[in-house]
PDB file of C-alpha atoms in Angstrom:
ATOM      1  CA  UNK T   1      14.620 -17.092  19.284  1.00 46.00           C
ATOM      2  CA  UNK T   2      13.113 -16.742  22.555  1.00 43.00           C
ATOM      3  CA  UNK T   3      15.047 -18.816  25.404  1.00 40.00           C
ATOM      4  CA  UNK T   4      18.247 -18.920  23.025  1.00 40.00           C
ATOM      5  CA  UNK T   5      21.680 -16.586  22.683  1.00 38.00           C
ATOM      6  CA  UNK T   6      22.966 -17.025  18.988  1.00 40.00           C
ATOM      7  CA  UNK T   7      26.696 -15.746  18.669  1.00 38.00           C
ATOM      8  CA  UNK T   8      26.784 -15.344  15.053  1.00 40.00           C
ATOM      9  CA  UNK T   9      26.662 -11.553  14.488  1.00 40.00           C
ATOM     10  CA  UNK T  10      28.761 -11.518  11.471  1.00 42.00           C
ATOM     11  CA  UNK T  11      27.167 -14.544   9.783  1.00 41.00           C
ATOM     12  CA  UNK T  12      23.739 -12.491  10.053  1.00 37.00           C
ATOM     13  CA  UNK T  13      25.983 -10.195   8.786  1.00 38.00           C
ATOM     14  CA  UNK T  14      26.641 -11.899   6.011  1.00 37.00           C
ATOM     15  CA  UNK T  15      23.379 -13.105   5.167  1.00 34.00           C
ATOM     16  CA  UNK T  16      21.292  -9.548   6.058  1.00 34.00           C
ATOM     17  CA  UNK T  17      24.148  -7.594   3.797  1.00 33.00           C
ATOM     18  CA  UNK T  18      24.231 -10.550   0.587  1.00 33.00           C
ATOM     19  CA  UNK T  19      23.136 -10.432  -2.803  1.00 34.00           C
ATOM     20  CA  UNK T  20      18.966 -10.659  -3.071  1.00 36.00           C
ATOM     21  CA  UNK T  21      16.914 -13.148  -4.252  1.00 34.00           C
ATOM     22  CA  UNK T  22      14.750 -10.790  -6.064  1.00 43.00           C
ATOM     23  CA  UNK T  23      11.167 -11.361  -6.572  1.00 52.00           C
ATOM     24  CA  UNK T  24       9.127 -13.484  -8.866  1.00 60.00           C
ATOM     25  CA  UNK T  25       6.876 -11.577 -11.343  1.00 68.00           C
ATOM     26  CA  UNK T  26       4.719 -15.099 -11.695  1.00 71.00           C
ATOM     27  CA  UNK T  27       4.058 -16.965  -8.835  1.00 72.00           C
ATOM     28  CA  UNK T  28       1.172 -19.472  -9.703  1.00 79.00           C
ATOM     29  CA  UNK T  29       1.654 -21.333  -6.666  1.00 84.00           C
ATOM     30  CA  UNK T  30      -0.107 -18.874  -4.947  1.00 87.00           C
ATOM     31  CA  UNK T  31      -2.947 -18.839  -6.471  1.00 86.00           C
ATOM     32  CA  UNK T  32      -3.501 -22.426  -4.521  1.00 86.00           C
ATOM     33  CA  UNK T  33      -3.508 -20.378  -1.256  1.00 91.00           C
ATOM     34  CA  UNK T  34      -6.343 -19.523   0.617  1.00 93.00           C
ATOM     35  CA  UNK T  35      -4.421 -16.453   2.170  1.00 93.00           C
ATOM     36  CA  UNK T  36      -4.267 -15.266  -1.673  1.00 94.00           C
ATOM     37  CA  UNK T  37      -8.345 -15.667  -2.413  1.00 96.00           C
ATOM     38  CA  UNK T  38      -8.705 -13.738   1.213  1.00 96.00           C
ATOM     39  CA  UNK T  39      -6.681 -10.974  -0.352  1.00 96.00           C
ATOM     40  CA  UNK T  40      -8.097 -10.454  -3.562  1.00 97.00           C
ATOM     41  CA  UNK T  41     -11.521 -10.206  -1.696  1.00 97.00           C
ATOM     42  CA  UNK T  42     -10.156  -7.749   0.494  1.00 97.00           C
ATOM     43  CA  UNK T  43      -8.969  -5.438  -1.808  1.00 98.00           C
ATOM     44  CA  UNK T  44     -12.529  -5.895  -3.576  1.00 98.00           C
ATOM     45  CA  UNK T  45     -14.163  -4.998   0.016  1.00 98.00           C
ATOM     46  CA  UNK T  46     -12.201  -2.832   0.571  1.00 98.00           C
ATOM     47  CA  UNK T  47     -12.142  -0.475  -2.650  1.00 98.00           C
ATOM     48  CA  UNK T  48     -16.215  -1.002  -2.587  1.00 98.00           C
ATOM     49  CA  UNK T  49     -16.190   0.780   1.069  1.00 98.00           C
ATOM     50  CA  UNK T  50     -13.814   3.213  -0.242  1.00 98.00           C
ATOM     51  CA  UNK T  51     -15.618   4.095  -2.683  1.00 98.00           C
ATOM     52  CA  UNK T  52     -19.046   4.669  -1.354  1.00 98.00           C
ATOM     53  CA  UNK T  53     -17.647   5.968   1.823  1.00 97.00           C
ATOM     54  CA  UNK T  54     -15.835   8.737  -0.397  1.00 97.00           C
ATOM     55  CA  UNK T  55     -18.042   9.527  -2.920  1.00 97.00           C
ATOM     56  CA  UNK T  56     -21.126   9.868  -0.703  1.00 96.00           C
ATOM     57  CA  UNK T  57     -19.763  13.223   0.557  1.00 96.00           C
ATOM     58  CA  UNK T  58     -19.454  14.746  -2.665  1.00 95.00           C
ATOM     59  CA  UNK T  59     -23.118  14.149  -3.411  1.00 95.00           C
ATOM     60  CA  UNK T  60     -25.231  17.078  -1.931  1.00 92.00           C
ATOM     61  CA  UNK T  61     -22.646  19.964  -1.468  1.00 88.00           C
ATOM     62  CA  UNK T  62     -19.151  20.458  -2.553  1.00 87.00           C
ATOM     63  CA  UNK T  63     -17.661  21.042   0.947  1.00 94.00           C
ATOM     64  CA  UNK T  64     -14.031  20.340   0.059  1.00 95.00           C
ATOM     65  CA  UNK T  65     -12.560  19.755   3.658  1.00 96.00           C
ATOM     66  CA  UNK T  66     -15.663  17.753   4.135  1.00 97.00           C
ATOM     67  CA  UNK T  67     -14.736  16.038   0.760  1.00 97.00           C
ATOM     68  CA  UNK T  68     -10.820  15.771   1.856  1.00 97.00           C
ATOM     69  CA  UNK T  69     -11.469  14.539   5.190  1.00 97.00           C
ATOM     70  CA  UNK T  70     -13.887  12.066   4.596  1.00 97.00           C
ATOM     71  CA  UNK T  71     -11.817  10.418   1.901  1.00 98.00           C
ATOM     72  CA  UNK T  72      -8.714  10.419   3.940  1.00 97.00           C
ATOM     73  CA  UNK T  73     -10.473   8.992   6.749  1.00 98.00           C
ATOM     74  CA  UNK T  74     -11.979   6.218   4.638  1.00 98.00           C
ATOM     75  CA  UNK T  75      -8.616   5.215   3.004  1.00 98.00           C
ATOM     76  CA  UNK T  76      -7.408   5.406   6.940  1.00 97.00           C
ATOM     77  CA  UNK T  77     -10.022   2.734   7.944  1.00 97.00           C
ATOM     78  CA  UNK T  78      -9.782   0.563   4.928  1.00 97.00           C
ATOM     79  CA  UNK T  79      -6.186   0.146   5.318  1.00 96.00           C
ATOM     80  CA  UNK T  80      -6.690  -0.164   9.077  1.00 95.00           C
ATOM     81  CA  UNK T  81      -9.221  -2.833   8.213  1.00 96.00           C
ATOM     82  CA  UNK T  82      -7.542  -5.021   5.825  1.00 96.00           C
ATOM     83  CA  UNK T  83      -3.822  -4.187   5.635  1.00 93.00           C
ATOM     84  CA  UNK T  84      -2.861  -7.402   7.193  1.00 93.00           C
ATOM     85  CA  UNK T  85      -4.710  -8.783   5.002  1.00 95.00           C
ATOM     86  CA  UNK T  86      -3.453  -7.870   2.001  1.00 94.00           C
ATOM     87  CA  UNK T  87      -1.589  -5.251   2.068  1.00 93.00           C
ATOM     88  CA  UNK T  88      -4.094  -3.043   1.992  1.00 94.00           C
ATOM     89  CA  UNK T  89      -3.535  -0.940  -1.595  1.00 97.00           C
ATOM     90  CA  UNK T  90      -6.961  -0.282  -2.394  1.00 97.00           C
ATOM     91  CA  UNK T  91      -5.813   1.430  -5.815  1.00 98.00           C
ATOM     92  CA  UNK T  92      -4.821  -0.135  -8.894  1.00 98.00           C
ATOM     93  CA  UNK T  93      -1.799   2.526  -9.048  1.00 98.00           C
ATOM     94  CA  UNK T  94      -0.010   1.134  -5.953  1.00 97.00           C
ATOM     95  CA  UNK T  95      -0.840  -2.486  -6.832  1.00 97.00           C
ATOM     96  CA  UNK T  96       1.043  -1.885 -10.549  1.00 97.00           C
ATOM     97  CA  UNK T  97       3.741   0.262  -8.397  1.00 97.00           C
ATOM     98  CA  UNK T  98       4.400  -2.821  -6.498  1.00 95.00           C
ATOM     99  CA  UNK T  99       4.663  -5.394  -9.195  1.00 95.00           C
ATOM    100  CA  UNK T 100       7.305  -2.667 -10.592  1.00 94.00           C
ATOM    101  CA  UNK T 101       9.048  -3.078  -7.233  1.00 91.00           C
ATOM    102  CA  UNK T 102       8.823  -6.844  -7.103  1.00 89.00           C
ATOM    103  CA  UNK T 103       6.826  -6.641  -4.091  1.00 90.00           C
ATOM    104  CA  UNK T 104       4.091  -8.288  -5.266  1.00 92.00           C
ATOM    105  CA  UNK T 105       3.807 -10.747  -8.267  1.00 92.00           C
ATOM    106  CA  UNK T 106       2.419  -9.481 -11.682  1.00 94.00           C
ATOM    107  CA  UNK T 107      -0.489 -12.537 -11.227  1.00 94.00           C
ATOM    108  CA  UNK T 108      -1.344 -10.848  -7.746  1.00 95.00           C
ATOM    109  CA  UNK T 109      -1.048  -7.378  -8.935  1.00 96.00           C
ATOM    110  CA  UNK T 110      -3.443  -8.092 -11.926  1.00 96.00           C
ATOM    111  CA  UNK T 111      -5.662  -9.965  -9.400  1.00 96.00           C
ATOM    112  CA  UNK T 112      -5.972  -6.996  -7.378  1.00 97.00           C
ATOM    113  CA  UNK T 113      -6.614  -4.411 -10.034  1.00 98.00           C
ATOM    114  CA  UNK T 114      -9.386  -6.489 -11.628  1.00 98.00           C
ATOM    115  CA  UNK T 115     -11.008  -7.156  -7.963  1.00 98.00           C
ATOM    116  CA  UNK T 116     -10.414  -3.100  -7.301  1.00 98.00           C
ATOM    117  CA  UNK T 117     -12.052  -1.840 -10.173  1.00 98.00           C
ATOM    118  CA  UNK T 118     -15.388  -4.924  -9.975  1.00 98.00           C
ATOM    119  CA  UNK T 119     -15.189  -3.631  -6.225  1.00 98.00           C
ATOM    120  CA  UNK T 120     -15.194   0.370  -6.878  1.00 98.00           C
ATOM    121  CA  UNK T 121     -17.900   0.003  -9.751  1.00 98.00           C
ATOM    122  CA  UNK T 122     -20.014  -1.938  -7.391  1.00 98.00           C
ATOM    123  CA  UNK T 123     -19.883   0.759  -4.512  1.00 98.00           C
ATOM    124  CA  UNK T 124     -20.665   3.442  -7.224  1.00 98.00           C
ATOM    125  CA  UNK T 125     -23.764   1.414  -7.487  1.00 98.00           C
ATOM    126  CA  UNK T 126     -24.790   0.807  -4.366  1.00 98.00           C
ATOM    127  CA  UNK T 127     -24.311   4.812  -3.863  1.00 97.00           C
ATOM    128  CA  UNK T 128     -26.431   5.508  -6.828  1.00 97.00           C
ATOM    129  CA  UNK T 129     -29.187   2.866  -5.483  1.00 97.00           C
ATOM    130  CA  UNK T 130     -29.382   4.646  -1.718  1.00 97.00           C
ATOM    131  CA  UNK T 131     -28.985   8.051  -3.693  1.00 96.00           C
ATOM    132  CA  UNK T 132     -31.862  10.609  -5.212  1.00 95.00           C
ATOM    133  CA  UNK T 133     -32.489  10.222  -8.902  1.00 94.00           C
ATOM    134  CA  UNK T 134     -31.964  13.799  -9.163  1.00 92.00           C
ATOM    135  CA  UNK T 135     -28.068  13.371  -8.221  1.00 93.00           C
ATOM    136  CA  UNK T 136     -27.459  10.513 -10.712  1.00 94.00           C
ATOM    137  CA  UNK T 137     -25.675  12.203 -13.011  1.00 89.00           C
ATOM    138  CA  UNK T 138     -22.707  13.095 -10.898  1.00 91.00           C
ATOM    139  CA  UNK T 139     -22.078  10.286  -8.539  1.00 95.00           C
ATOM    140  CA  UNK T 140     -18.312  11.971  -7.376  1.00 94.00           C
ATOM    141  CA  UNK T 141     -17.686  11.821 -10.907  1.00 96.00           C
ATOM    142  CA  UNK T 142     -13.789  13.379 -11.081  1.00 96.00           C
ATOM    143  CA  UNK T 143     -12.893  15.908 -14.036  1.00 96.00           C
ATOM    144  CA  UNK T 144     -10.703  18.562 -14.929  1.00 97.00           C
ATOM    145  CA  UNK T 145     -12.069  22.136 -13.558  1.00 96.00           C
ATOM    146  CA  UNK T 146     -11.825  23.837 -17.296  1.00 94.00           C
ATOM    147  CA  UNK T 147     -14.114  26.253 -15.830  1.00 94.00           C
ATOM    148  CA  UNK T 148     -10.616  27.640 -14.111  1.00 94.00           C
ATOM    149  CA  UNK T 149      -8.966  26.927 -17.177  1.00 95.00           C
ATOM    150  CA  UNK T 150      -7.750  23.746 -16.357  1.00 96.00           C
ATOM    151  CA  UNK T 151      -6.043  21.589 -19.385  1.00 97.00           C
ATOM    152  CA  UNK T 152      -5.405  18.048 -19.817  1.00 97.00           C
ATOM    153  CA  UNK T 153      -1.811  17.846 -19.547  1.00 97.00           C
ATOM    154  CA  UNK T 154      -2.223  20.155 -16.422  1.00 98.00           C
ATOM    155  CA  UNK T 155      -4.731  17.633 -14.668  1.00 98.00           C
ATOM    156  CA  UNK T 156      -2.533  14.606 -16.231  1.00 98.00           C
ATOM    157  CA  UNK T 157       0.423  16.680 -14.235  1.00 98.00           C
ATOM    158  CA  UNK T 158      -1.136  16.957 -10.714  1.00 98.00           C
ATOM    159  CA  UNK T 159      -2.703  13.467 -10.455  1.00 98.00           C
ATOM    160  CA  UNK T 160       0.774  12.207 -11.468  1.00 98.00           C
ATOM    161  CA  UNK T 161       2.525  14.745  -8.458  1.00 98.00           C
ATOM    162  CA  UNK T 162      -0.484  13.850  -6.260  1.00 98.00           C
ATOM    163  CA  UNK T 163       0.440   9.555  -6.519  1.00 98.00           C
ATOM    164  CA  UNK T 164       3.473   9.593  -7.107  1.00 98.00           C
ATOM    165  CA  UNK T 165       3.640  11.448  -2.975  1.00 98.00           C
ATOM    166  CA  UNK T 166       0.855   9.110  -2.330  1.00 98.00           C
ATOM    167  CA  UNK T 167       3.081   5.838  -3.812  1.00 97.00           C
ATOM    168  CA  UNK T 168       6.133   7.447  -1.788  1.00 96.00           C
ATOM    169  CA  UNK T 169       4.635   8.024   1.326  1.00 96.00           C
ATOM    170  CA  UNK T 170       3.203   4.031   1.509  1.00 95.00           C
ATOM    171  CA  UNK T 171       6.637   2.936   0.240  1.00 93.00           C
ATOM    172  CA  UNK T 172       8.085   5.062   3.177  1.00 90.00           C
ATOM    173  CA  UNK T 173       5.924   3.983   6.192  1.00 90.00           C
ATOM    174  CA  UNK T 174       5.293   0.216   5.165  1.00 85.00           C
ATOM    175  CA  UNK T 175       9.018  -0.064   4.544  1.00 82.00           C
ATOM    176  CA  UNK T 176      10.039  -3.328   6.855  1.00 74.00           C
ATOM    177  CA  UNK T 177      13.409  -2.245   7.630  1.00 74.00           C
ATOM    178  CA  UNK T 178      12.656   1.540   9.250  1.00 74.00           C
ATOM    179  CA  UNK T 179      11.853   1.988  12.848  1.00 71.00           C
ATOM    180  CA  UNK T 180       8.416   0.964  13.360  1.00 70.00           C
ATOM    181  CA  UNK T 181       7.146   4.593  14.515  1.00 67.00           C
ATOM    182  CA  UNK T 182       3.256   5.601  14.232  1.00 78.00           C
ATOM    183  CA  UNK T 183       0.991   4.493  11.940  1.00 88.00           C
ATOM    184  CA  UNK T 184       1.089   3.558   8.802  1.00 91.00           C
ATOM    185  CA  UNK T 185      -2.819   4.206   7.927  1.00 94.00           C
ATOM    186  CA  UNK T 186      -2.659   7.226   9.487  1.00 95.00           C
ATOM    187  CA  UNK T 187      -0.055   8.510   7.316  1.00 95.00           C
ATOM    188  CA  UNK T 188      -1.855   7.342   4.457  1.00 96.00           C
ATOM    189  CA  UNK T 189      -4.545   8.494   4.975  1.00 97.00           C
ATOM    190  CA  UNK T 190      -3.574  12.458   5.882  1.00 97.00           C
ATOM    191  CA  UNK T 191      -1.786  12.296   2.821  1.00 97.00           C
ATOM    192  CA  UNK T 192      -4.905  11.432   0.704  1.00 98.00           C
ATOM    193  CA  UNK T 193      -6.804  13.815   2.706  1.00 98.00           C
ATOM    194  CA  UNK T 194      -3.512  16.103   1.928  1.00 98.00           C
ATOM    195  CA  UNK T 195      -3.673  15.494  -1.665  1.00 97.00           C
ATOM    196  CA  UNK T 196      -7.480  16.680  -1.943  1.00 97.00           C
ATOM    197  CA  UNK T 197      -6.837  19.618   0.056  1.00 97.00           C
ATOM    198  CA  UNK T 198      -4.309  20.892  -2.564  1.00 96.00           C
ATOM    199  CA  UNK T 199      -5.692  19.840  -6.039  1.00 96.00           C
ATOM    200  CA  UNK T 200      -9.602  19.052  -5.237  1.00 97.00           C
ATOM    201  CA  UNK T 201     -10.138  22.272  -7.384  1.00 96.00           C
ATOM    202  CA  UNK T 202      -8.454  21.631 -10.051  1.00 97.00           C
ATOM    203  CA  UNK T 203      -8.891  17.432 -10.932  1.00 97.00           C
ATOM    204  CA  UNK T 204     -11.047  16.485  -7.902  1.00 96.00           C
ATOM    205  CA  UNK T 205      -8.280  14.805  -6.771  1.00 96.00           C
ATOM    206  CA  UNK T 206      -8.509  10.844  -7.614  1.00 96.00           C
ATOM    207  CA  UNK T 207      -4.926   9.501  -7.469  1.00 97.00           C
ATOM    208  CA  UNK T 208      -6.735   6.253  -7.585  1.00 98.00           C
ATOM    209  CA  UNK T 209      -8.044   4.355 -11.432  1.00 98.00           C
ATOM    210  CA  UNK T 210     -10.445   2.510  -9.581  1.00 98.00           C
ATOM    211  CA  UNK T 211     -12.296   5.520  -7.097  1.00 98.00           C
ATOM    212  CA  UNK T 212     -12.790   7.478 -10.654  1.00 97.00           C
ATOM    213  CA  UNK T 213     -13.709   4.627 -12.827  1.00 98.00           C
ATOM    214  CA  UNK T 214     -16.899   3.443 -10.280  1.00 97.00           C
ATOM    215  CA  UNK T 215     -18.284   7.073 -10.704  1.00 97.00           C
ATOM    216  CA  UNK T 216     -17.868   7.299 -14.116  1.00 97.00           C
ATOM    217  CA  UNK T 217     -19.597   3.858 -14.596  1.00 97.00           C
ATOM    218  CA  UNK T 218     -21.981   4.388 -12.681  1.00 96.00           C
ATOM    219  CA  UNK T 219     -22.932   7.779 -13.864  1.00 95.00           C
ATOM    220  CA  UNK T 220     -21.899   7.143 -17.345  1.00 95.00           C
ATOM    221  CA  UNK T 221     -19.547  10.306 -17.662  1.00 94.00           C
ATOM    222  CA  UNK T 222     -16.077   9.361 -19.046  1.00 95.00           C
ATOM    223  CA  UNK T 223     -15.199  13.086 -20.166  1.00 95.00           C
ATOM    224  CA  UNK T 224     -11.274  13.045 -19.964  1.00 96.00           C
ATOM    225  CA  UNK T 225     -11.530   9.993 -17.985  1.00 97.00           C
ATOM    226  CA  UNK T 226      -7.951   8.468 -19.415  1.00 97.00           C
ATOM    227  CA  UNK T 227      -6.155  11.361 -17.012  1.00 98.00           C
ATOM    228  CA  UNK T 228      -7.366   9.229 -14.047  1.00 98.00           C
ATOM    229  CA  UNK T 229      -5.687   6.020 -15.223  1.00 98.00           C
ATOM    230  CA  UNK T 230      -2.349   7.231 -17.036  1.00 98.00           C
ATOM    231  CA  UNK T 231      -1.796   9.920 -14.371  1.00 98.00           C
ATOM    232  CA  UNK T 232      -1.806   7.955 -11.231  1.00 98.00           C
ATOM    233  CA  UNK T 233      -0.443   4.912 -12.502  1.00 98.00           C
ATOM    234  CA  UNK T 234       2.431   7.171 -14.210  1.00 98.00           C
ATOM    235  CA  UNK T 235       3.300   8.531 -10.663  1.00 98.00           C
ATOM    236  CA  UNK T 236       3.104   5.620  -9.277  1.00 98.00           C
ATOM    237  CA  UNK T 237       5.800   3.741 -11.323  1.00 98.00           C
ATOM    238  CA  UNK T 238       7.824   6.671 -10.942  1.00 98.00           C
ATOM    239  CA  UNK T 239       7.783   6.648  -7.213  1.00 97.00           C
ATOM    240  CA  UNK T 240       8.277   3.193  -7.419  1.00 96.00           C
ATOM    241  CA  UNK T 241      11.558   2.974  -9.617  1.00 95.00           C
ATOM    242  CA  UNK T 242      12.571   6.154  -7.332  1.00 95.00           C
ATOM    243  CA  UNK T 243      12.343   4.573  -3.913  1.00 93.00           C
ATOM    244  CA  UNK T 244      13.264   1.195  -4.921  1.00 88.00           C
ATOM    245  CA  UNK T 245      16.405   1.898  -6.554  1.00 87.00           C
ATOM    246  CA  UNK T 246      17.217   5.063  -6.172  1.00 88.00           C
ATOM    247  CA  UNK T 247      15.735   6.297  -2.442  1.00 84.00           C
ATOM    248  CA  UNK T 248      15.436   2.871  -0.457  1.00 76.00           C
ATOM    249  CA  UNK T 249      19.226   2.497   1.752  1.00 63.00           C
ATOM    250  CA  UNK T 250      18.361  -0.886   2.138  1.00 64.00           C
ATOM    251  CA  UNK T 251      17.697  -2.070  -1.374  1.00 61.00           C
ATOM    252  CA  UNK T 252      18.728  -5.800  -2.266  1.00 57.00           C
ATOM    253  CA  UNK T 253      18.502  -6.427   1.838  1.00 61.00           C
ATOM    254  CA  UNK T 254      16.748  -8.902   3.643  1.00 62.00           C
ATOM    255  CA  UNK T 255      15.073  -7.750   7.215  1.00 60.00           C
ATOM    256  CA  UNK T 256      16.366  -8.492   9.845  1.00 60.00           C
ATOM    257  CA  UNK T 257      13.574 -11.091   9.954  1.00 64.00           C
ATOM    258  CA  UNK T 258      14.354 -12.617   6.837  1.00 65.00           C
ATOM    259  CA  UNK T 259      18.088 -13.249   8.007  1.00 66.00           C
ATOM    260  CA  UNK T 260      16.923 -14.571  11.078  1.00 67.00           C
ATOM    261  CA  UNK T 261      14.929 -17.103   9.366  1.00 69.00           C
ATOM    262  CA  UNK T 262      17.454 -17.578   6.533  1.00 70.00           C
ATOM    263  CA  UNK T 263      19.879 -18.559   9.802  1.00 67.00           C
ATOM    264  CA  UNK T 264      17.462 -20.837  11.925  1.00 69.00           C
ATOM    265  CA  UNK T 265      17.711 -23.273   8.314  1.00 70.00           C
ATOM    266  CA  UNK T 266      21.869 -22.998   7.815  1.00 68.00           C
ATOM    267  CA  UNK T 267      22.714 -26.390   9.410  1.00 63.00           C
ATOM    268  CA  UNK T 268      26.352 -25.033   9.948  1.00 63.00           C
ATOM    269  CA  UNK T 269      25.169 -22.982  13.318  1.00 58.00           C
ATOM    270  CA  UNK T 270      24.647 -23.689  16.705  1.00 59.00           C
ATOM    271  CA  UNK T 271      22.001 -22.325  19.324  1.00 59.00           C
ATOM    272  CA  UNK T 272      22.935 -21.728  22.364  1.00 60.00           C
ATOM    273  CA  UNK T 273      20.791 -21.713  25.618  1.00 60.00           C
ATOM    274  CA  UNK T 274      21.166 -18.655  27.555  1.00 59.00           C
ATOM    275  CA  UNK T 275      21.664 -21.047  30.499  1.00 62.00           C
ATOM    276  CA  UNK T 276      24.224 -22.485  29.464  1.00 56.00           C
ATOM    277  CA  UNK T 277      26.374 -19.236  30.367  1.00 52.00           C
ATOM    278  CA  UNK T 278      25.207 -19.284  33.239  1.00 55.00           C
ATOM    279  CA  UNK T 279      25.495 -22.127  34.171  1.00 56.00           C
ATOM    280  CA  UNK T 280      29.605 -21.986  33.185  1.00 53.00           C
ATOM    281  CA  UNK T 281      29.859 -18.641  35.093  1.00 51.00           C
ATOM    282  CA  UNK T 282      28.789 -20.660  38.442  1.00 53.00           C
ATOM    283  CA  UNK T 283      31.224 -23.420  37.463  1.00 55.00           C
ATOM    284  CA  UNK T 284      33.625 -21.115  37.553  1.00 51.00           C
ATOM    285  CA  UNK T 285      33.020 -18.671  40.483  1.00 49.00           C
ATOM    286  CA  UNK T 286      32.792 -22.613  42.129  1.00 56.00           C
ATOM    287  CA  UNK T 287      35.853 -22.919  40.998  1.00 51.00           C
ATOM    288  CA  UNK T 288      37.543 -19.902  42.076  1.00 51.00           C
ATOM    289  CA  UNK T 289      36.187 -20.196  45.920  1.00 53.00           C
ATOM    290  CA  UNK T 290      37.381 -24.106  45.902  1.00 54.00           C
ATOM    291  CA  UNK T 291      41.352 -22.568  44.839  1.00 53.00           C
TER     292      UNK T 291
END
């Protein structure tokens, strides 16, 4: 609205503060768009770098801050990379968490899990083929640490804690109606980097389907691989459903953009220049010195 002064605060009003429109869980029209093919091969790019960027630092040593860093960092780039593009998930959990959410249709969401996991199986790959044959057999494969005594439910429990913080944290910063203050993949990415930190030792901290699926492929180890798909994606529902209707203070509202644009197509209103105000004051300071 650059130029123009709109005196309608209480119509925006009315339009930022009214009833939502809710989201569509099947949108085929989009599937027509270019912008949606860009997407889905950006979350396939994406997930591949991910991937081999991650799991190539678990190969020769088991350095966990050099582990937890260098996954954090990669998630940071990745999102840095192609967030615009599509949104940047990366992670079949937040893709299903945002379907939940009616963020994202169920088409797109499904899109994006099938071109996460394609794209995290292929960068397993690609890490085995640069990678000694004497390291095949653990390509970053994740697992429950029952050498510690580690049980299923309890590795089920902290990848479930560890995405449903991750799920929270992305609903948090990417939310369009909070201040825009620092950056998003930054705070992404510590938390990832966070999560392995904590719970490296005792799941080898995944939170993400598609990340433990591409080493398991490609190192054909599956052991107690279901935690790494019903964990993450149960935490991320959870946070979901949390922020969404339970958390989010502006749930049902349009942005502030959204009004805007709802307001520039209401034929009832009227723009008016700033000039024109102006122009009236001189008119009437004119006026005053012709009395």
């Amino acid at each position: 609205m650059e130029g123009y002064f709109i005196y309608v605060a209480n119509k925006l009003d009315s339009i930022r503060f009214g009833p939502s429109s809710g989201g569509k869980l099947f949108d085929l029209r989009e599937v027509k768009t270019l912008s949606f093919w860009r997407a889905v091969s950006a979350e396939f790019l994406a997930t591949m770098m991910f991937v081999f960027l991650g799991s190539a630092s678990a190969i020769f040593d088991n350095d966990k801050v050099k582990i937890s860093l260098a996954f954090g960092l990669a998630i940071m780039a990745m999102i840095q990379m192609f967030g615009h593009v599509s949104g940047g998930h990366i992670n079949p959990a937040v893709s299903i968490a945002m379907a939940v959410s009616m963020n994202i249709s169920v088409l797109r969401a499904f899109l994006y899990v099938v071109a996460q996991t394609i794209g995290a199986i292929i960068g397993a790959f690609i890490l085995k083929g640069v990678t000694p044959s004497a390291f095949h057999g653990n390509l970053a494969v994740t697992n429950i640490n029952s050498a510690l005594g580690v049980t299923q439910a309890q590795g089920f429990g902290v990848e479930l804690l560890l995405t449903f913080t991750l799920v929270f944290v992305i609903y948090g910063t990417v939310d369009a109606n909070r201040p825009n203050f620092g950056s998003a993949s930054l705070a992404i990415g510590l938390t990832v980097a966070m999560g392995h930190f904590s719970a490296i030792s005792y799941t080898g901290a995944s939170m993400n389907p598609a990340r433990s699926l591409g080493s398991a492929v490609a190192s054909n180890s599956y052991a107690n691989h279901w935690i790494y798909w019903v964990g993450p994606i149960a935490g991320g529902v959870l946070a979901s459903v949390l922020y969404k209707w339970v958390f989010d203070p502006y749930r049902g509202v349009p942005t502030m953009a959204e009004g805007a644009q709802t307001l520039l197509q209401d034929d009832s209103f009227v723009a008016i220049p700033r000039d024109y105000f102006k122009e009236g004051k001189k008119e009437n300071m004119n006026a005053s010195s012709n009395l």
